PDB file of C-alpha atoms in Angstrom:
ATOM      1  CA  ASP C  27       0.000   0.000   0.000  1.00 72.00           C
ATOM      2  CA  GLN C  28       1.607   3.216  -1.166  1.00 82.00           C
ATOM      3  CA  GLN C  29       1.324   5.762   1.631  1.00 91.00           C
ATOM      4  CA  VAL C  30       2.255   8.797  -0.471  1.00 95.00           C
ATOM      5  CA  LYS C  31       0.793   9.134  -3.944  1.00 95.00           C
ATOM      6  CA  GLN C  32       1.383  11.585  -6.742  1.00 96.00           C
ATOM      7  CA  ASN C  33      -1.316  10.607  -9.189  1.00 90.00           C
ATOM      8  CA  SER C  34      -0.106  12.722 -12.106  1.00 94.00           C
ATOM      9  CA  PRO C  35       3.120  11.330 -13.587  1.00 93.00           C
ATOM     10  CA  SER C  36       3.472  14.416 -15.772  1.00 96.00           C
ATOM     11  CA  LEU C  37       2.214  17.984 -16.107  1.00 97.00           C
ATOM     12  CA  SER C  38       2.737  20.461 -18.921  1.00 97.00           C
ATOM     13  CA  VAL C  39       2.012  24.197 -18.572  1.00 97.00           C
ATOM     14  CA  GLN C  40       2.722  27.363 -20.503  1.00 97.00           C
ATOM     15  CA  GLU C  41       5.297  29.823 -19.203  1.00 97.00           C
ATOM     16  CA  GLY C  42       3.679  32.433 -16.979  1.00 97.00           C
ATOM     17  CA  ARG C  43       0.735  30.236 -16.013  1.00 97.00           C
ATOM     18  CA  ILE C  44       0.176  28.459 -12.707  1.00 97.00           C
ATOM     19  CA  SER C  45       1.539  24.948 -12.070  1.00 97.00           C
ATOM     20  CA  ILE C  46      -0.223  22.853  -9.450  1.00 97.00           C
ATOM     21  CA  LEU C  47       1.464  19.690  -8.224  1.00 97.00           C
ATOM     22  CA  ASN C  48      -0.667  17.396  -6.092  1.00 97.00           C
ATOM     23  CA  CYS C  49       0.104  14.775  -3.473  1.00 97.00           C
ATOM     24  CA  ASP C  50      -2.145  12.516  -1.374  1.00 97.00           C
ATOM     25  CA  TYR C  51      -1.222  10.508   1.696  1.00 96.00           C
ATOM     26  CA  THR C  52      -2.915   7.813   3.728  1.00 95.00           C
ATOM     27  CA  ASN C  53      -0.958   7.671   6.996  1.00 90.00           C
ATOM     28  CA  SER C  54      -2.555  10.013   9.537  1.00 90.00           C
ATOM     29  CA  MET C  55       0.652   9.858  11.621  1.00 88.00           C
ATOM     30  CA  PHE C  56       2.514  11.949   9.055  1.00 90.00           C
ATOM     31  CA  ASP C  57       3.112  15.398  10.493  1.00 88.00           C
ATOM     32  CA  TYR C  58       5.741  16.920   8.236  1.00 90.00           C
ATOM     33  CA  PHE C  59       5.686  17.245   4.473  1.00 93.00           C
ATOM     34  CA  LEU C  60       8.437  18.194   2.076  1.00 92.00           C
ATOM     35  CA  TRP C  61       8.853  18.887  -1.630  1.00 94.00           C
ATOM     36  CA  TYR C  62      12.031  18.015  -3.496  1.00 95.00           C
ATOM     37  CA  LYS C  63      13.105  18.897  -7.030  1.00 96.00           C
ATOM     38  CA  LYS C  64      15.209  16.619  -9.174  1.00 95.00           C
ATOM     39  CA  TYR C  65      17.066  17.239 -12.418  1.00 94.00           C
ATOM     40  CA  PRO C  66      18.357  14.328 -14.537  1.00 90.00           C
ATOM     41  CA  ALA C  67      21.639  12.823 -13.294  1.00 88.00           C
ATOM     42  CA  GLU C  68      21.459  14.771 -10.019  1.00 93.00           C
ATOM     43  CA  GLY C  69      20.226  14.020  -6.531  1.00 95.00           C
ATOM     44  CA  PRO C  70      16.988  15.557  -5.236  1.00 95.00           C
ATOM     45  CA  THR C  71      17.239  18.994  -3.661  1.00 95.00           C
ATOM     46  CA  PHE C  72      14.928  20.350  -0.980  1.00 92.00           C
ATOM     47  CA  LEU C  73      12.458  23.072  -1.981  1.00 91.00           C
ATOM     48  CA  ILE C  74       9.904  23.770   0.702  1.00 90.00           C
ATOM     49  CA  SER C  75       8.236  22.063   3.634  1.00 89.00           C
ATOM     50  CA  ILE C  76       5.145  22.382   5.762  1.00 92.00           C
ATOM     51  CA  SER C  77       4.319  21.178   9.229  1.00 89.00           C
ATOM     52  CA  SER C  78       0.930  19.686  10.056  1.00 89.00           C
ATOM     53  CA  ILE C  79       0.202  22.600  12.372  1.00 91.00           C
ATOM     54  CA  LYS C  80       0.040  24.894   9.340  1.00 92.00           C
ATOM     55  CA  ASP C  81      -2.160  24.861   6.276  1.00 93.00           C
ATOM     56  CA  LYS C  82      -0.072  27.124   4.043  1.00 95.00           C
ATOM     57  CA  ASN C  83       3.569  27.999   3.517  1.00 93.00           C
ATOM     58  CA  GLU C  84       4.766  30.585   1.003  1.00 93.00           C
ATOM     59  CA  ASP C  85       8.206  31.188  -0.451  1.00 91.00           C
ATOM     60  CA  GLY C  86       8.250  33.670  -3.310  1.00 93.00           C
ATOM     61  CA  ARG C  87       6.649  32.075  -6.368  1.00 94.00           C
ATOM     62  CA  PHE C  88       5.991  28.869  -4.483  1.00 94.00           C
ATOM     63  CA  THR C  89       3.158  28.068  -2.081  1.00 95.00           C
ATOM     64  CA  VAL C  90       2.390  24.780  -0.382  1.00 96.00           C
ATOM     65  CA  PHE C  91      -1.136  24.045   0.842  1.00 96.00           C
ATOM     66  CA  LEU C  92      -1.981  21.289   3.308  1.00 96.00           C
ATOM     67  CA  ASN C  93      -5.507  19.940   3.783  1.00 96.00           C
ATOM     68  CA  LYS C  94      -5.259  17.545   6.706  1.00 94.00           C
ATOM     69  CA  SER C  95      -8.872  16.414   6.632  1.00 94.00           C
ATOM     70  CA  ALA C  96      -8.487  15.379   2.996  1.00 96.00           C
ATOM     71  CA  LYS C  97      -4.910  14.137   3.523  1.00 95.00           C
ATOM     72  CA  HIS C  98      -3.890  16.207   0.528  1.00 96.00           C
ATOM     73  CA  LEU C  99      -1.143  18.685  -0.185  1.00 95.00           C
ATOM     74  CA  SER C 100      -0.379  20.730  -3.227  1.00 96.00           C
ATOM     75  CA  ARG C 101       2.393  22.973  -4.430  1.00 96.00           C
ATOM     76  CA  HIS C 102       1.602  25.994  -6.579  1.00 96.00           C
ATOM     77  CA  ILE C 103       4.143  27.754  -8.775  1.00 95.00           C
ATOM     78  CA  VAL C 104       3.099  31.189  -9.996  1.00 96.00           C
ATOM     79  CA  PRO C 105       4.242  32.264 -12.527  1.00 97.00           C
ATOM     80  CA  SER C 106       5.817  29.112 -13.957  1.00 97.00           C
ATOM     81  CA  GLN C 107       9.163  29.480 -15.686  1.00 97.00           C
ATOM     82  CA  PRO C 108      11.009  27.120 -18.079  1.00 96.00           C
ATOM     83  CA  GLY C 109      13.694  26.649 -15.412  1.00 95.00           C
ATOM     84  CA  ASP C 110      11.036  25.050 -13.202  1.00 96.00           C
ATOM     85  CA  SER C 111      10.957  22.039 -15.548  1.00 97.00           C
ATOM     86  CA  ALA C 112      12.060  19.049 -13.462  1.00 96.00           C
ATOM     87  CA  VAL C 113      10.734  16.060 -11.532  1.00 96.00           C
ATOM     88  CA  TYR C 114       9.059  16.995  -8.252  1.00 97.00           C
ATOM     89  CA  PHE C 115       8.729  14.584  -5.343  1.00 96.00           C
ATOM     90  CA  CYS C 116       6.589  15.033  -2.296  1.00 95.00           C
ATOM     91  CA  ALA C 117       7.638  13.271   0.884  1.00 94.00           C
ATOM     92  CA  ALA C 118       6.071  12.770   4.286  1.00 92.00           C
ATOM     93  CA  SER C 119       7.477  11.823   7.660  1.00 87.00           C
ATOM     94  CA  ASP C 120       6.529  11.557  11.305  1.00 80.00           C
ATOM     95  CA  ASP C 121       8.548  12.198  14.428  1.00 69.00           C
ATOM     96  CA  THR C 122       7.919   8.723  15.826  1.00 65.00           C
ATOM     97  CA  ASN C 123       9.620   6.909  12.967  1.00 61.00           C
ATOM     98  CA  ALA C 124      13.267   7.969  13.303  1.00 63.00           C
ATOM     99  CA  GLY C 125      12.596  10.815  10.910  1.00 68.00           C
ATOM    100  CA  LYS C 126      12.325   8.505   7.915  1.00 81.00           C
ATOM    101  CA  SER C 127      10.606  10.001   4.891  1.00 86.00           C
ATOM    102  CA  THR C 128       8.214   8.230   2.532  1.00 91.00           C
ATOM    103  CA  PHE C 129       8.358   9.508  -1.029  1.00 93.00           C
ATOM    104  CA  GLY C 130       5.787   9.677  -3.802  1.00 94.00           C
ATOM    105  CA  ASP C 131       6.636   8.523  -7.319  1.00 94.00           C
ATOM    106  CA  GLY C 132       7.178  12.037  -8.623  1.00 95.00           C
ATOM    107  CA  THR C 133       5.587  14.345 -11.184  1.00 96.00           C
ATOM    108  CA  THR C 134       7.529  15.536 -14.228  1.00 96.00           C
ATOM    109  CA  LEU C 135       6.758  19.208 -14.830  1.00 97.00           C
ATOM    110  CA  THR C 136       7.411  20.728 -18.237  1.00 97.00           C
ATOM    111  CA  VAL C 137       7.058  24.484 -18.605  1.00 97.00           C
ATOM    112  CA  LYS C 138       6.860  25.506 -22.254  1.00 96.00           C
ATOM    113  CA  PRO C 139       8.231  28.889 -23.356  1.00 93.00           C
TER     114      PRO C 139
ATOM    115  CA  ASN T   5      32.104  22.152   1.703  1.00 67.00           C
ATOM    116  CA  ALA T   6      31.237  19.310  -0.719  1.00 79.00           C
ATOM    117  CA  GLY T   7      27.989  18.235   0.995  1.00 93.00           C
ATOM    118  CA  VAL T   8      27.212  14.573   0.249  1.00 96.00           C
ATOM    119  CA  THR T   9      29.561  12.730  -2.097  1.00 97.00           C
ATOM    120  CA  GLN T  10      29.073   9.282  -3.625  1.00 97.00           C
ATOM    121  CA  THR T  11      31.470   6.967  -5.433  1.00 96.00           C
ATOM    122  CA  PRO T  12      31.399   5.563  -8.014  1.00 96.00           C
ATOM    123  CA  LYS T  13      29.075   7.536 -10.309  1.00 96.00           C
ATOM    124  CA  PHE T  14      28.512   4.576 -12.617  1.00 96.00           C
ATOM    125  CA  GLN T  15      29.071   0.840 -12.264  1.00 96.00           C
ATOM    126  CA  VAL T  16      28.318  -2.251 -14.330  1.00 97.00           C
ATOM    127  CA  LEU T  17      28.361  -5.619 -12.591  1.00 96.00           C
ATOM    128  CA  LYS T  18      27.739  -9.174 -13.637  1.00 97.00           C
ATOM    129  CA  THR T  19      25.198 -11.257 -11.730  1.00 97.00           C
ATOM    130  CA  GLY T  20      26.795 -12.628  -8.571  1.00 97.00           C
ATOM    131  CA  GLN T  21      29.540 -10.024  -8.282  1.00 97.00           C
ATOM    132  CA  SER T  22      29.867  -7.924  -5.157  1.00 96.00           C
ATOM    133  CA  MET T  23      30.588  -4.258  -4.680  1.00 96.00           C
ATOM    134  CA  THR T  24      30.428  -1.452  -2.139  1.00 97.00           C
ATOM    135  CA  LEU T  25      28.921   1.970  -2.767  1.00 98.00           C
ATOM    136  CA  GLN T  26      30.603   4.691  -0.789  1.00 97.00           C
ATOM    137  CA  CYS T  27      28.956   7.776   0.719  1.00 98.00           C
ATOM    138  CA  ALA T  28      30.489  10.580   2.759  1.00 97.00           C
ATOM    139  CA  GLN T  29      29.133  13.862   4.145  1.00 96.00           C
ATOM    140  CA  ASP T  30      31.054  16.812   5.535  1.00 95.00           C
ATOM    141  CA  MET T  31      28.144  18.585   7.270  1.00 92.00           C
ATOM    142  CA  ASN T  32      28.548  16.841  10.641  1.00 92.00           C
ATOM    143  CA  HIS T  33      25.112  15.253  10.237  1.00 91.00           C
ATOM    144  CA  ASN T  34      24.012  12.501  12.579  1.00 90.00           C
ATOM    145  CA  SER T  35      21.584  10.610  10.329  1.00 90.00           C
ATOM    146  CA  MET T  36      22.375   9.008   6.984  1.00 93.00           C
ATOM    147  CA  TYR T  37      20.200   7.107   4.488  1.00 94.00           C
ATOM    148  CA  TRP T  38      20.462   4.904   1.415  1.00 97.00           C
ATOM    149  CA  TYR T  39      17.677   4.965  -1.199  1.00 97.00           C
ATOM    150  CA  ARG T  40      17.139   3.360  -4.554  1.00 97.00           C
ATOM    151  CA  GLN T  41      15.152   4.875  -7.390  1.00 95.00           C
ATOM    152  CA  ASP T  42      13.778   2.699 -10.167  1.00 93.00           C
ATOM    153  CA  PRO T  43      12.415   4.205 -13.415  1.00 84.00           C
ATOM    154  CA  GLY T  44       9.085   5.974 -12.909  1.00 81.00           C
ATOM    155  CA  MET T  45       9.144   5.419  -9.188  1.00 85.00           C
ATOM    156  CA  GLY T  46       9.966   7.376  -6.119  1.00 89.00           C
ATOM    157  CA  LEU T  47      12.823   6.837  -3.718  1.00 93.00           C
ATOM    158  CA  ARG T  48      12.577   3.729  -1.574  1.00 94.00           C
ATOM    159  CA  LEU T  49      14.561   3.499   1.639  1.00 94.00           C
ATOM    160  CA  ILE T  50      17.019   0.598   1.807  1.00 96.00           C
ATOM    161  CA  TYR T  51      18.803   1.203   5.112  1.00 96.00           C
ATOM    162  CA  TYR T  52      19.376   4.112   7.408  1.00 93.00           C
ATOM    163  CA  SER T  53      21.624   5.095  10.287  1.00 92.00           C
ATOM    164  CA  ALA T  54      19.980   7.401  12.814  1.00 87.00           C
ATOM    165  CA  SER T  55      23.314   8.047  14.506  1.00 87.00           C
ATOM    166  CA  GLU T  56      26.895   6.827  14.458  1.00 89.00           C
ATOM    167  CA  GLY T  57      27.035   3.191  15.529  1.00 89.00           C
ATOM    168  CA  THR T  58      23.432   2.326  14.650  1.00 91.00           C
ATOM    169  CA  THR T  59      21.858   0.979  11.477  1.00 95.00           C
ATOM    170  CA  ASP T  60      18.316  -0.154  10.706  1.00 93.00           C
ATOM    171  CA  LYS T  61      16.420  -1.680   7.808  1.00 94.00           C
ATOM    172  CA  GLY T  62      14.216   0.417   5.602  1.00 91.00           C
ATOM    173  CA  GLU T  63      11.517  -0.576   3.143  1.00 90.00           C
ATOM    174  CA  VAL T  64      13.630  -2.709   0.758  1.00 94.00           C
ATOM    175  CA  PRO T  65      16.702  -4.097   2.622  1.00 96.00           C
ATOM    176  CA  ASN T  66      16.949  -7.579   1.080  1.00 96.00           C
ATOM    177  CA  GLY T  67      20.217  -8.192  -0.763  1.00 96.00           C
ATOM    178  CA  TYR T  68      22.018  -5.283   0.892  1.00 97.00           C
ATOM    179  CA  ASN T  69      24.195  -4.614   3.916  1.00 97.00           C
ATOM    180  CA  VAL T  70      25.437  -1.332   5.326  1.00 97.00           C
ATOM    181  CA  SER T  71      28.240  -0.048   7.514  1.00 96.00           C
ATOM    182  CA  ARG T  72      28.310   3.264   9.362  1.00 95.00           C
ATOM    183  CA  LEU T  73      32.085   3.507   9.394  1.00 88.00           C
ATOM    184  CA  ASN T  74      32.176   6.767  11.333  1.00 94.00           C
ATOM    185  CA  LYS T  75      30.042   9.882  11.545  1.00 94.00           C
ATOM    186  CA  ARG T  76      31.012  10.955   8.020  1.00 96.00           C
ATOM    187  CA  GLU T  77      30.773   7.696   6.076  1.00 97.00           C
ATOM    188  CA  PHE T  78      27.946   5.260   5.340  1.00 97.00           C
ATOM    189  CA  SER T  79      28.579   2.467   2.832  1.00 97.00           C
ATOM    190  CA  LEU T  80      26.151   0.133   1.059  1.00 98.00           C
ATOM    191  CA  ARG T  81      27.276  -3.354   0.056  1.00 97.00           C
ATOM    192  CA  LEU T  82      25.791  -5.731  -2.479  1.00 96.00           C
ATOM    193  CA  GLU T  83      27.152  -9.196  -1.651  1.00 93.00           C
ATOM    194  CA  SER T  84      25.803 -11.003  -4.721  1.00 96.00           C
ATOM    195  CA  ALA T  85      24.368  -8.610  -7.280  1.00 96.00           C
ATOM    196  CA  ALA T  86      21.161  -9.492  -9.120  1.00 97.00           C
ATOM    197  CA  PRO T  87      19.562  -7.837 -12.195  1.00 96.00           C
ATOM    198  CA  SER T  88      16.699  -6.669  -9.939  1.00 96.00           C
ATOM    199  CA  GLN T  89      19.233  -4.420  -8.189  1.00 97.00           C
ATOM    200  CA  THR T  90      19.772  -2.375 -11.335  1.00 96.00           C
ATOM    201  CA  SER T  91      18.816   1.085 -10.167  1.00 97.00           C
ATOM    202  CA  VAL T  92      20.070   4.534  -9.224  1.00 97.00           C
ATOM    203  CA  TYR T  93      21.250   4.675  -5.628  1.00 98.00           C
ATOM    204  CA  PHE T  94      21.131   7.866  -3.587  1.00 97.00           C
ATOM    205  CA  CYS T  95      22.749   8.557  -0.262  1.00 97.00           C
ATOM    206  CA  ALA T  96      21.333  11.296   1.957  1.00 95.00           C
ATOM    207  CA  SER T  97      22.066  12.844   5.319  1.00 93.00           C
ATOM    208  CA  LYS T  98      20.375  15.159   7.773  1.00 89.00           C
ATOM    209  CA  PRO T  99      21.310  16.768  11.085  1.00 84.00           C
ATOM    210  CA  GLY T 100      19.194  14.497  13.308  1.00 72.00           C
ATOM    211  CA  GLN T 101      16.185  12.260  13.545  1.00 63.00           C
ATOM    212  CA  SER T 102      13.732  15.128  13.685  1.00 65.00           C
ATOM    213  CA  THR T 103      11.719  15.820  10.591  1.00 59.00           C
ATOM    214  CA  ASP T 104      14.063  18.193   8.852  1.00 70.00           C
ATOM    215  CA  THR T 105      15.486  18.327   5.379  1.00 84.00           C
ATOM    216  CA  GLN T 106      17.585  15.586   3.828  1.00 90.00           C
ATOM    217  CA  TYR T 107      20.588  16.464   1.694  1.00 93.00           C
ATOM    218  CA  PHE T 108      21.203  14.098  -1.194  1.00 96.00           C
ATOM    219  CA  GLY T 109      24.296  12.998  -3.049  1.00 97.00           C
ATOM    220  CA  PRO T 110      24.428  12.927  -6.877  1.00 96.00           C
ATOM    221  CA  GLY T 111      23.660   9.213  -7.107  1.00 97.00           C
ATOM    222  CA  THR T 112      25.308   6.028  -8.369  1.00 97.00           C
ATOM    223  CA  ARG T 113      23.863   4.432 -11.489  1.00 96.00           C
ATOM    224  CA  LEU T 114      24.262   0.659 -11.154  1.00 97.00           C
ATOM    225  CA  THR T 115      23.575  -1.868 -13.912  1.00 96.00           C
ATOM    226  CA  VAL T 116      23.642  -5.595 -13.168  1.00 96.00           C
ATOM    227  CA  LEU T 117      23.844  -7.823 -16.239  1.00 96.00           C
TER     228      LEU T 117
END
């Protein structure tokens, strides 16, 4: 049973428009959520996180929303830029589990000029 | 400050051969992790070390062993490689067990023939 799911393997948007990356989870013990970005032939790099005590976290063009009742989080990029094209992973963890993170399968975002 | 380094970058093995993947971090982090990423999938945890001197199994430990040599280094060993172990392997570290960010190495691309 996959505890963290990214149901869209790919997403294509036009430059300047909004990109919305979605992630669903099933484990109600998760209390910390992270987004990572990955380019080909590189390791993932951390982007933004959100704790379960919050429902929104903003960082410039990027905003993460957390809906705990729906066990759903999303990451919005506004405006999208071609340099945002990459694979995005969401991950979830809980303090009781040695800080281990469970990752989704990733969404490949393509931003067209 | 190199962050997390992994050697080798690429490796081709024949079925039954053994090898060790090396990982080192220079950030004085306590926790270190080994993941594998198969095509179209997320990162799956193989083994982790919450602190120097301790190691524990992750989601997919079969066929692997690990050694936390010291605080800096965490190696992953394949005793008898199998084609199912063809994957990209990522090492990561983070300051402690709390739910903070992981820092990833660039990965090792392993092919088992």
